[in-house]
mmCIF file with all atom_site columns, C-alpha atoms in Angstrom:
data_model
loop_
_atom_site.group_PDB
_atom_site.id
_atom_site.type_symbol
_atom_site.label_atom_id
_atom_site.label_alt_id
_atom_site.label_comp_id
_atom_site.label_asym_id
_atom_site.label_entity_id
_atom_site.label_seq_id
_atom_site.pdbx_PDB_ins_code
_atom_site.Cartn_x
_atom_site.Cartn_y
_atom_site.Cartn_z
_atom_site.occupancy
_atom_site.B_iso_or_equiv
_atom_site.pdbx_formal_charge
_atom_site.auth_seq_id
_atom_site.auth_comp_id
_atom_site.auth_asym_id
_atom_site.auth_atom_id
_atom_site.pdbx_PDB_model_num
ATOM 1   C CA . VAL A 1 1   ? 67.959  133.823 160.171 1.00 67.00 ? 1   VAL A CA 1
ATOM 2   C CA . GLY A 1 2   ? 68.303  136.442 158.005 1.00 67.00 ? 2   GLY A CA 1
ATOM 3   C CA . GLN A 1 3   ? 64.171  136.618 157.521 1.00 69.00 ? 3   GLN A CA 1
ATOM 4   C CA . MET A 1 4   ? 63.103  135.960 161.034 1.00 73.00 ? 4   MET A CA 1
ATOM 5   C CA . LEU A 1 5   ? 65.208  138.857 161.586 1.00 73.00 ? 5   LEU A CA 1
ATOM 6   C CA . ALA A 1 6   ? 64.430  141.892 159.803 1.00 72.00 ? 6   ALA A CA 1
ATOM 7   C CA . GLN A 1 7   ? 60.381  140.995 160.595 1.00 74.00 ? 7   GLN A CA 1
ATOM 8   C CA . ILE A 1 8   ? 60.940  140.965 163.838 1.00 77.00 ? 8   ILE A CA 1
ATOM 9   C CA . THR A 1 9   ? 62.705  143.898 163.434 1.00 76.00 ? 9   THR A CA 1
ATOM 10  C CA . HIS A 1 10  ? 59.941  145.556 161.467 1.00 74.00 ? 10  HIS A CA 1
ATOM 11  C CA . GLU A 1 11  ? 57.409  144.797 163.984 1.00 80.00 ? 11  GLU A CA 1
ATOM 12  C CA . VAL A 1 12  ? 59.240  146.344 166.531 1.00 82.00 ? 12  VAL A CA 1
ATOM 13  C CA . ARG A 1 13  ? 59.905  149.156 165.426 1.00 79.00 ? 13  ARG A CA 1
ATOM 14  C CA . ASN A 1 14  ? 56.377  150.344 165.336 1.00 79.00 ? 14  ASN A CA 1
ATOM 15  C CA . PRO A 1 15  ? 55.616  150.473 169.033 1.00 85.00 ? 15  PRO A CA 1
ATOM 16  C CA . LEU A 1 16  ? 59.761  151.865 169.554 1.00 85.00 ? 16  LEU A CA 1
ATOM 17  C CA . ASN A 1 17  ? 58.149  154.927 167.305 1.00 84.00 ? 17  ASN A CA 1
ATOM 18  C CA . ALA A 1 18  ? 54.538  155.523 169.069 1.00 85.00 ? 18  ALA A CA 1
ATOM 19  C CA . MET A 1 19  ? 57.223  155.392 172.476 1.00 87.00 ? 19  MET A CA 1
ATOM 20  C CA . SER A 1 20  ? 59.391  157.368 171.288 1.00 87.00 ? 20  SER A CA 1
ATOM 21  C CA . LEU A 1 21  ? 57.020  160.300 168.976 1.00 87.00 ? 21  LEU A CA 1
ATOM 22  C CA . ASN A 1 22  ? 54.740  159.255 173.084 1.00 88.00 ? 22  ASN A CA 1
ATOM 23  C CA . ALA A 1 23  ? 57.831  160.627 175.198 1.00 87.00 ? 23  ALA A CA 1
ATOM 24  C CA . GLU A 1 24  ? 58.150  163.514 173.882 1.00 86.00 ? 24  GLU A CA 1
ATOM 25  C CA . MET A 1 25  ? 54.860  164.857 173.202 1.00 87.00 ? 25  MET A CA 1
ATOM 26  C CA . LEU A 1 26  ? 54.995  164.793 177.304 1.00 88.00 ? 26  LEU A CA 1
ATOM 27  C CA . ALA A 1 27  ? 58.115  166.254 177.831 1.00 85.00 ? 27  ALA A CA 1
ATOM 28  C CA . ASP A 1 28  ? 56.332  169.119 176.486 1.00 86.00 ? 28  ASP A CA 1
ATOM 29  C CA . GLU A 1 29  ? 53.567  168.850 179.323 1.00 87.00 ? 29  GLU A CA 1
ATOM 30  C CA . VAL A 1 30  ? 55.787  167.955 181.674 1.00 86.00 ? 30  VAL A CA 1
ATOM 31  C CA . SER A 1 31  ? 57.707  170.372 183.999 1.00 84.00 ? 31  SER A CA 1
ATOM 32  C CA . ASP A 1 32  ? 58.708  168.464 187.116 1.00 87.00 ? 32  ASP A CA 1
ATOM 33  C CA . ALA A 1 33  ? 62.828  168.423 187.166 1.00 87.00 ? 33  ALA A CA 1
ATOM 34  C CA . GLU A 1 34  ? 62.544  164.387 187.837 1.00 87.00 ? 34  GLU A CA 1
ATOM 35  C CA . ALA A 1 35  ? 59.380  163.660 185.645 1.00 87.00 ? 35  ALA A CA 1
ATOM 36  C CA . GLN A 1 36  ? 61.447  165.388 183.066 1.00 87.00 ? 36  GLN A CA 1
ATOM 37  C CA . ALA A 1 37  ? 65.317  162.798 183.183 1.00 86.00 ? 37  ALA A CA 1
ATOM 38  C CA . MET A 1 38  ? 62.946  160.000 183.682 1.00 85.00 ? 38  MET A CA 1
ATOM 39  C CA . LEU A 1 39  ? 61.498  161.471 180.609 1.00 87.00 ? 39  LEU A CA 1
ATOM 40  C CA . THR A 1 40  ? 64.890  161.664 178.535 1.00 86.00 ? 40  THR A CA 1
ATOM 41  C CA . THR A 1 41  ? 66.111  158.131 180.202 1.00 83.00 ? 41  THR A CA 1
ATOM 42  C CA . ILE A 1 42  ? 62.989  156.675 179.251 1.00 87.00 ? 42  ILE A CA 1
ATOM 43  C CA . THR A 1 43  ? 63.684  158.809 174.693 1.00 87.00 ? 43  THR A CA 1
ATOM 44  C CA . GLU A 1 44  ? 67.568  157.993 175.759 1.00 84.00 ? 44  GLU A CA 1
ATOM 45  C CA . GLU A 1 45  ? 66.714  154.335 175.817 1.00 83.00 ? 45  GLU A CA 1
ATOM 46  C CA . ILE A 1 46  ? 64.386  154.309 172.898 1.00 86.00 ? 46  ILE A CA 1
ATOM 47  C CA . ARG A 1 47  ? 66.502  155.694 170.636 1.00 83.00 ? 47  ARG A CA 1
ATOM 48  C CA . ARG A 1 48  ? 69.036  153.508 172.188 1.00 78.00 ? 48  ARG A CA 1
ATOM 49  C CA . LEU A 1 49  ? 66.916  149.882 170.797 1.00 82.00 ? 49  LEU A CA 1
ATOM 50  C CA . GLU A 1 50  ? 66.049  152.415 167.752 1.00 82.00 ? 50  GLU A CA 1
ATOM 51  C CA . GLN A 1 51  ? 70.449  152.043 166.551 1.00 75.00 ? 51  GLN A CA 1
ATOM 52  C CA . ILE A 1 52  ? 70.185  148.033 167.589 1.00 74.00 ? 52  ILE A CA 1
ATOM 53  C CA . THR A 1 53  ? 67.019  147.793 164.647 1.00 78.00 ? 53  THR A CA 1
ATOM 54  C CA . GLU A 1 54  ? 68.588  149.500 162.399 1.00 76.00 ? 54  GLU A CA 1
ATOM 55  C CA . ARG A 1 55  ? 71.894  147.239 162.766 1.00 70.00 ? 55  ARG A CA 1
ATOM 56  C CA . TYR A 1 56  ? 70.284  144.480 162.716 1.00 72.00 ? 56  TYR A CA 1
ATOM 57  C CA . LEU A 1 57  ? 68.463  145.750 159.533 1.00 73.00 ? 57  LEU A CA 1
ATOM 58  C CA . ASP A 1 58  ? 71.948  145.846 157.931 1.00 69.00 ? 58  ASP A CA 1
ATOM 59  C CA . LEU A 1 59  ? 73.081  142.295 158.813 1.00 66.00 ? 59  LEU A CA 1
ATOM 60  C CA . SER A 1 60  ? 69.499  140.821 157.652 1.00 67.00 ? 60  SER A CA 1
ATOM 61  C CA . ARG A 1 61  ? 70.355  142.224 153.708 1.00 67.00 ? 61  ARG A CA 1
ATOM 62  C CA . LYS A 1 62  ? 72.141  142.012 151.364 1.00 68.00 ? 62  LYS A CA 1
ATOM 63  C CA . ARG A 1 63  ? 74.401  145.296 150.781 1.00 65.00 ? 63  ARG A CA 1
ATOM 64  C CA . VAL A 1 64  ? 74.644  146.455 146.623 1.00 72.00 ? 64  VAL A CA 1
ATOM 65  C CA . PRO A 1 65  ? 77.912  148.192 146.526 1.00 75.00 ? 65  PRO A CA 1
ATOM 66  C CA . GLU A 1 66  ? 77.768  151.698 145.713 1.00 80.00 ? 66  GLU A CA 1
ATOM 67  C CA . ARG A 1 67  ? 81.275  152.453 143.312 1.00 84.00 ? 67  ARG A CA 1
ATOM 68  C CA . HIS A 1 68  ? 83.158  155.444 142.969 1.00 87.00 ? 68  HIS A CA 1
ATOM 69  C CA . LEU A 1 69  ? 85.947  156.740 142.547 1.00 91.00 ? 69  LEU A CA 1
ATOM 70  C CA . ARG A 1 70  ? 88.543  157.996 145.911 1.00 90.00 ? 70  ARG A CA 1
ATOM 71  C CA . VAL A 1 71  ? 92.141  158.847 147.400 1.00 90.00 ? 71  VAL A CA 1
ATOM 72  C CA . PRO A 1 72  ? 92.381  156.679 150.131 1.00 89.00 ? 72  PRO A CA 1
ATOM 73  C CA . SER A 1 73  ? 94.046  159.025 152.325 1.00 89.00 ? 73  SER A CA 1
ATOM 74  C CA . GLU A 1 74  ? 92.186  161.708 151.229 1.00 91.00 ? 74  GLU A CA 1
ATOM 75  C CA . LEU A 1 75  ? 89.214  159.441 152.827 1.00 91.00 ? 75  LEU A CA 1
ATOM 76  C CA . VAL A 1 76  ? 90.558  158.375 155.706 1.00 92.00 ? 76  VAL A CA 1
ATOM 77  C CA . ASP A 1 77  ? 91.153  162.636 156.113 1.00 92.00 ? 77  ASP A CA 1
ATOM 78  C CA . GLU A 1 78  ? 86.907  162.681 156.221 1.00 90.00 ? 78  GLU A CA 1
ATOM 79  C CA . ILE A 1 79  ? 86.515  160.177 158.112 1.00 90.00 ? 79  ILE A CA 1
ATOM 80  C CA . LEU A 1 80  ? 89.056  161.642 160.920 1.00 91.00 ? 80  LEU A CA 1
ATOM 81  C CA . GLY A 1 81  ? 87.537  164.669 160.756 1.00 88.00 ? 81  GLY A CA 1
ATOM 82  C CA . ILE A 1 82  ? 84.361  163.933 161.726 1.00 86.00 ? 82  ILE A CA 1
ATOM 83  C CA . GLU A 1 83  ? 84.992  162.307 163.973 1.00 88.00 ? 83  GLU A CA 1
ATOM 84  C CA . ALA A 1 84  ? 87.935  164.306 165.967 1.00 87.00 ? 84  ALA A CA 1
ATOM 85  C CA . ALA A 1 85  ? 85.893  165.122 168.783 1.00 85.00 ? 85  ALA A CA 1
ATOM 86  C CA . ALA A 1 86  ? 84.064  162.439 169.747 1.00 86.00 ? 86  ALA A CA 1
ATOM 87  C CA . LEU A 1 87  ? 88.229  161.347 169.533 1.00 90.00 ? 87  LEU A CA 1
ATOM 88  C CA . GLU A 1 88  ? 89.067  164.057 171.420 1.00 90.00 ? 88  GLU A CA 1
ATOM 89  C CA . GLN A 1 89  ? 86.855  163.700 173.954 1.00 90.00 ? 89  GLN A CA 1
ATOM 90  C CA . ALA A 1 90  ? 87.744  159.816 174.582 1.00 90.00 ? 90  ALA A CA 1
ATOM 91  C CA . GLY A 1 91  ? 91.427  160.739 174.911 1.00 93.00 ? 91  GLY A CA 1
ATOM 92  C CA . LEU A 1 92  ? 92.595  158.838 171.569 1.00 93.00 ? 92  LEU A CA 1
ATOM 93  C CA . MET A 1 93  ? 94.835  160.872 169.692 1.00 94.00 ? 93  MET A CA 1
ATOM 94  C CA . VAL A 1 94  ? 94.821  158.722 165.766 1.00 93.00 ? 94  VAL A CA 1
ATOM 95  C CA . GLU A 1 95  ? 97.361  159.819 163.111 1.00 92.00 ? 95  GLU A CA 1
ATOM 96  C CA . ASN A 1 96  ? 97.158  159.418 159.203 1.00 91.00 ? 96  ASN A CA 1
ATOM 97  C CA . LEU A 1 97  ? 100.435 157.585 157.432 1.00 87.00 ? 97  LEU A CA 1
ATOM 98  C CA . GLY A 1 98  ? 98.845  156.696 154.292 1.00 73.00 ? 98  GLY A CA 1
ATOM 99  C CA . GLU A 1 99  ? 101.108 157.329 150.939 1.00 71.00 ? 99  GLU A CA 1
ATOM 100 C CA . SER A 1 100 ? 98.931  159.993 148.382 1.00 75.00 ? 100 SER A CA 1
ATOM 101 C CA . THR A 1 101 ? 97.703  156.930 146.044 1.00 78.00 ? 101 THR A CA 1
ATOM 102 C CA . PRO A 1 102 ? 95.408  158.578 142.593 1.00 82.00 ? 102 PRO A CA 1
ATOM 103 C CA . PRO A 1 103 ? 92.134  157.138 142.924 1.00 87.00 ? 103 PRO A CA 1
ATOM 104 C CA . VAL A 1 104 ? 90.538  154.071 143.386 1.00 85.00 ? 104 VAL A CA 1
ATOM 105 C CA . GLU A 1 105 ? 87.659  153.111 142.886 1.00 86.00 ? 105 GLU A CA 1
ATOM 106 C CA . MET A 1 106 ? 85.649  152.218 146.071 1.00 86.00 ? 106 MET A CA 1
ATOM 107 C CA . ASP A 1 107 ? 82.284  151.914 148.263 1.00 87.00 ? 107 ASP A CA 1
ATOM 108 C CA . ALA A 1 108 ? 83.551  154.570 149.961 1.00 88.00 ? 108 ALA A CA 1
ATOM 109 C CA . ASP A 1 109 ? 80.583  153.929 152.166 1.00 85.00 ? 109 ASP A CA 1
ATOM 110 C CA . ALA A 1 110 ? 81.295  150.529 152.896 1.00 87.00 ? 110 ALA A CA 1
ATOM 111 C CA . VAL A 1 111 ? 85.128  151.119 154.043 1.00 91.00 ? 111 VAL A CA 1
ATOM 112 C CA . SER A 1 112 ? 83.993  154.707 155.934 1.00 89.00 ? 112 SER A CA 1
ATOM 113 C CA . ARG A 1 113 ? 81.460  152.366 157.883 1.00 87.00 ? 113 ARG A CA 1
ATOM 114 C CA . ALA A 1 114 ? 84.214  150.180 158.942 1.00 92.00 ? 114 ALA A CA 1
ATOM 115 C CA . LEU A 1 115 ? 87.356  152.266 160.035 1.00 94.00 ? 115 LEU A CA 1
ATOM 116 C CA . ARG A 1 116 ? 84.837  155.168 162.175 1.00 90.00 ? 116 ARG A CA 1
ATOM 117 C CA . ASN A 1 117 ? 83.837  151.173 163.955 1.00 90.00 ? 117 ASN A CA 1
ATOM 118 C CA . LEU A 1 118 ? 86.796  150.863 164.230 1.00 92.00 ? 118 LEU A CA 1
ATOM 119 C CA . LEU A 1 119 ? 88.301  153.707 166.146 1.00 94.00 ? 119 LEU A CA 1
ATOM 120 C CA . ARG A 1 120 ? 85.277  153.940 168.384 1.00 90.00 ? 120 ARG A CA 1
ATOM 121 C CA . ASN A 1 121 ? 86.662  150.425 169.283 1.00 89.00 ? 121 ASN A CA 1
ATOM 122 C CA . ALA A 1 122 ? 89.681  150.743 170.196 1.00 91.00 ? 122 ALA A CA 1
ATOM 123 C CA . ALA A 1 123 ? 88.910  154.579 171.833 1.00 91.00 ? 123 ALA A CA 1
ATOM 124 C CA . GLU A 1 124 ? 86.251  152.590 174.705 1.00 88.00 ? 124 GLU A CA 1
ATOM 125 C CA . ALA A 1 125 ? 89.110  150.055 174.710 1.00 86.00 ? 125 ALA A CA 1
ATOM 126 C CA . GLY A 1 126 ? 91.381  152.384 175.823 1.00 89.00 ? 126 GLY A CA 1
ATOM 127 C CA . ALA A 1 127 ? 93.404  153.317 173.598 1.00 92.00 ? 127 ALA A CA 1
ATOM 128 C CA . ARG A 1 128 ? 95.301  156.502 173.401 1.00 94.00 ? 128 ARG A CA 1
ATOM 129 C CA . GLY A 1 129 ? 97.320  156.520 170.054 1.00 94.00 ? 129 GLY A CA 1
ATOM 130 C CA . LEU A 1 130 ? 96.388  155.235 166.514 1.00 95.00 ? 130 LEU A CA 1
ATOM 131 C CA . ALA A 1 131 ? 97.569  155.242 163.412 1.00 95.00 ? 131 ALA A CA 1
ATOM 132 C CA . ILE A 1 132 ? 96.634  154.112 160.207 1.00 95.00 ? 132 ILE A CA 1
ATOM 133 C CA . THR A 1 133 ? 98.356  153.434 157.257 1.00 93.00 ? 133 THR A CA 1
ATOM 134 C CA . VAL A 1 134 ? 96.941  153.162 153.527 1.00 91.00 ? 134 VAL A CA 1
ATOM 135 C CA . THR A 1 135 ? 99.314  151.035 151.319 1.00 88.00 ? 135 THR A CA 1
ATOM 136 C CA . ALA A 1 136 ? 98.474  150.154 147.021 1.00 81.00 ? 136 ALA A CA 1
ATOM 137 C CA . ALA A 1 137 ? 100.441 147.965 145.707 1.00 75.00 ? 137 ALA A CA 1
ATOM 138 C CA . GLN A 1 138 ? 99.429  146.107 141.923 1.00 75.00 ? 138 GLN A CA 1
ATOM 139 C CA . ASP A 1 139 ? 94.819  145.917 142.088 1.00 83.00 ? 139 ASP A CA 1
ATOM 140 C CA . GLN A 1 140 ? 94.590  146.130 145.561 1.00 86.00 ? 140 GLN A CA 1
ATOM 141 C CA . LEU A 1 141 ? 94.775  148.434 148.524 1.00 87.00 ? 141 LEU A CA 1
ATOM 142 C CA . VAL A 1 142 ? 95.278  148.058 151.799 1.00 91.00 ? 142 VAL A CA 1
ATOM 143 C CA . LEU A 1 143 ? 94.725  150.208 155.270 1.00 93.00 ? 143 LEU A CA 1
ATOM 144 C CA . THR A 1 144 ? 96.247  149.242 158.438 1.00 94.00 ? 144 THR A CA 1
ATOM 145 C CA . LEU A 1 145 ? 94.952  150.686 162.012 1.00 94.00 ? 145 LEU A CA 1
ATOM 146 C CA . THR A 1 146 ? 97.384  149.865 164.532 1.00 94.00 ? 146 THR A CA 1
ATOM 147 C CA . ASP A 1 147 ? 96.003  151.290 167.990 1.00 93.00 ? 147 ASP A CA 1
ATOM 148 C CA . ASP A 1 148 ? 98.461  151.188 171.516 1.00 92.00 ? 148 ASP A CA 1
ATOM 149 C CA . GLY A 1 149 ? 94.973  149.794 173.788 1.00 89.00 ? 149 GLY A CA 1
ATOM 150 C CA . PRO A 1 150 ? 95.047  146.096 175.762 1.00 86.00 ? 150 PRO A CA 1
ATOM 151 C CA . GLY A 1 151 ? 94.995  143.801 172.230 1.00 84.00 ? 151 GLY A CA 1
ATOM 152 C CA . LEU A 1 152 ? 92.703  140.992 172.673 1.00 80.00 ? 152 LEU A CA 1
ATOM 153 C CA . THR A 1 153 ? 92.540  137.753 174.669 1.00 79.00 ? 153 THR A CA 1
ATOM 154 C CA . GLY A 1 154 ? 92.889  134.608 172.989 1.00 78.00 ? 154 GLY A CA 1
ATOM 155 C CA . GLU A 1 155 ? 88.902  134.744 173.080 1.00 79.00 ? 155 GLU A CA 1
ATOM 156 C CA . GLN A 1 156 ? 87.941  137.423 171.724 1.00 78.00 ? 156 GLN A CA 1
ATOM 157 C CA . VAL A 1 157 ? 90.124  137.193 168.560 1.00 76.00 ? 157 VAL A CA 1
ATOM 158 C CA . ALA A 1 158 ? 88.597  134.067 168.000 1.00 82.00 ? 158 ALA A CA 1
ATOM 159 C CA . GLN A 1 159 ? 84.910  135.061 168.829 1.00 81.00 ? 159 GLN A CA 1
ATOM 160 C CA . ALA A 1 160 ? 85.388  139.689 167.117 1.00 78.00 ? 160 ALA A CA 1
ATOM 161 C CA . PHE A 1 161 ? 83.829  138.698 164.567 1.00 78.00 ? 161 PHE A CA 1
ATOM 162 C CA . ASP A 1 162 ? 80.817  137.191 165.372 1.00 80.00 ? 162 ASP A CA 1
ATOM 163 C CA . PRO A 1 163 ? 77.758  138.814 165.585 1.00 74.00 ? 163 PRO A CA 1
ATOM 164 C CA . PHE A 1 164 ? 76.463  139.201 169.050 1.00 72.00 ? 164 PHE A CA 1
ATOM 165 C CA . PHE A 1 165 ? 79.865  138.753 170.244 1.00 68.00 ? 165 PHE A CA 1
ATOM 166 C CA . THR A 1 166 ? 80.372  141.886 172.712 1.00 72.00 ? 166 THR A CA 1
ATOM 167 C CA . THR A 1 167 ? 82.858  143.324 175.428 1.00 65.00 ? 167 THR A CA 1
ATOM 168 C CA . LYS A 1 168 ? 80.977  146.253 175.815 1.00 64.00 ? 168 LYS A CA 1
ATOM 169 C CA . ALA A 1 169 ? 78.366  146.655 178.631 1.00 56.00 ? 169 ALA A CA 1
ATOM 170 C CA . ARG A 1 170 ? 75.908  148.297 176.220 1.00 61.00 ? 170 ARG A CA 1
ATOM 171 C CA . GLY A 1 171 ? 77.187  146.893 173.335 1.00 61.00 ? 171 GLY A CA 1
ATOM 172 C CA . THR A 1 172 ? 75.365  145.436 170.474 1.00 63.00 ? 172 THR A CA 1
ATOM 173 C CA . GLY A 1 173 ? 78.208  143.075 168.740 1.00 68.00 ? 173 GLY A CA 1
ATOM 174 C CA . LEU A 1 174 ? 76.792  143.513 165.419 1.00 75.00 ? 174 LEU A CA 1
ATOM 175 C CA . GLY A 1 175 ? 79.462  146.748 164.176 1.00 79.00 ? 175 GLY A CA 1
ATOM 176 C CA . LEU A 1 176 ? 82.630  144.493 163.094 1.00 85.00 ? 176 LEU A CA 1
ATOM 177 C CA . ALA A 1 177 ? 79.807  141.894 161.848 1.00 84.00 ? 177 ALA A CA 1
ATOM 178 C CA . ILE A 1 178 ? 78.527  144.636 159.502 1.00 81.00 ? 178 ILE A CA 1
ATOM 179 C CA . SER A 1 179 ? 81.425  146.246 158.920 1.00 87.00 ? 179 SER A CA 1
ATOM 180 C CA . ARG A 1 180 ? 83.141  142.208 157.768 1.00 89.00 ? 180 ARG A CA 1
ATOM 181 C CA . GLN A 1 181 ? 80.173  141.719 155.762 1.00 85.00 ? 181 GLN A CA 1
ATOM 182 C CA . GLU A 1 182 ? 79.656  144.185 153.462 1.00 84.00 ? 182 GLU A CA 1
ATOM 183 C CA . LEU A 1 183 ? 84.001  144.524 153.152 1.00 89.00 ? 183 LEU A CA 1
ATOM 184 C CA . GLU A 1 184 ? 83.292  140.193 151.786 1.00 88.00 ? 184 GLU A CA 1
ATOM 185 C CA . GLU A 1 185 ? 80.015  141.362 149.965 1.00 82.00 ? 185 GLU A CA 1
ATOM 186 C CA . ILE A 1 186 ? 82.462  144.424 147.839 1.00 82.00 ? 186 ILE A CA 1
ATOM 187 C CA . GLY A 1 187 ? 84.866  141.294 147.291 1.00 85.00 ? 187 GLY A CA 1
ATOM 188 C CA . GLY A 1 188 ? 86.773  143.598 150.459 1.00 90.00 ? 188 GLY A CA 1
ATOM 189 C CA . SER A 1 189 ? 88.299  141.206 153.760 1.00 93.00 ? 189 SER A CA 1
ATOM 190 C CA . LEU A 1 190 ? 88.455  142.742 157.650 1.00 93.00 ? 190 LEU A CA 1
ATOM 191 C CA . GLU A 1 191 ? 90.947  140.848 159.662 1.00 94.00 ? 191 GLU A CA 1
ATOM 192 C CA . HIS A 1 192 ? 92.926  141.505 162.828 1.00 91.00 ? 192 HIS A CA 1
ATOM 193 C CA . ASP A 1 193 ? 96.539  140.892 162.837 1.00 91.00 ? 193 ASP A CA 1
ATOM 194 C CA . PRO A 1 194 ? 97.838  138.015 165.135 1.00 85.00 ? 194 PRO A CA 1
ATOM 195 C CA . ASN A 1 195 ? 101.268 138.680 164.800 1.00 84.00 ? 195 ASN A CA 1
ATOM 196 C CA . HIS A 1 196 ? 100.637 141.847 166.317 1.00 84.00 ? 196 HIS A CA 1
ATOM 197 C CA . GLN A 1 197 ? 101.183 142.020 169.441 1.00 79.00 ? 197 GLN A CA 1
ATOM 198 C CA . THR A 1 198 ? 101.519 145.336 171.513 1.00 85.00 ? 198 THR A CA 1
ATOM 199 C CA . GLY A 1 199 ? 98.027  146.487 171.220 1.00 88.00 ? 199 GLY A CA 1
ATOM 200 C CA . ALA A 1 200 ? 95.725  145.790 167.921 1.00 92.00 ? 200 ALA A CA 1
ATOM 201 C CA . ARG A 1 201 ? 95.931  145.949 164.246 1.00 94.00 ? 201 ARG A CA 1
ATOM 202 C CA . PHE A 1 202 ? 92.957  145.587 161.624 1.00 95.00 ? 202 PHE A CA 1
ATOM 203 C CA . ILE A 1 203 ? 93.729  144.975 158.373 1.00 94.00 ? 203 ILE A CA 1
ATOM 204 C CA . ILE A 1 204 ? 90.916  145.875 155.649 1.00 94.00 ? 204 ILE A CA 1
ATOM 205 C CA . THR A 1 205 ? 92.776  145.356 152.583 1.00 92.00 ? 205 THR A CA 1
ATOM 206 C CA . MET A 1 206 ? 90.023  146.028 149.089 1.00 87.00 ? 206 MET A CA 1
#
């Protein structure tokens, strides 16, 4: 299935690139406001499809770990800085409660993508507050994200990590699936805490 998905995605990307280029060239020639608005919509939808194809490719190919020494709490601060504008616009306040730990060897890209996916999911679910804790014990690093949103229903919990399962009108259902896959490929895990009652809690373990 992965090989078929990669092949189809590759074939779809070529006409998408051609469509995108022609839409941009046409936009330079059109002065009518209504026509410009239609071209903008076309371009935005093409870009959305391009993003989806990139995610499909991410799902279909095995990740090669790239480990570097990083301080976990500093990595969290870095991600919050990148996402600051989007989080503020969504009305989500995030606290980094991570304890100061020595640098650890980790695949920062995989962890970053997982954290950003979880932050955006919380914001889109309507959460207003989210806390991130970082703890280290012996040979294990744990990052916990707890939000005050509506939480997950039993059905959502059962399918949360299934590829293509989504509750969003424009979602792909690939964010959590890819994040879990990437973390598992570097010896980590991403889980939902079923015992947490208020809001949602996700745990990244490495």
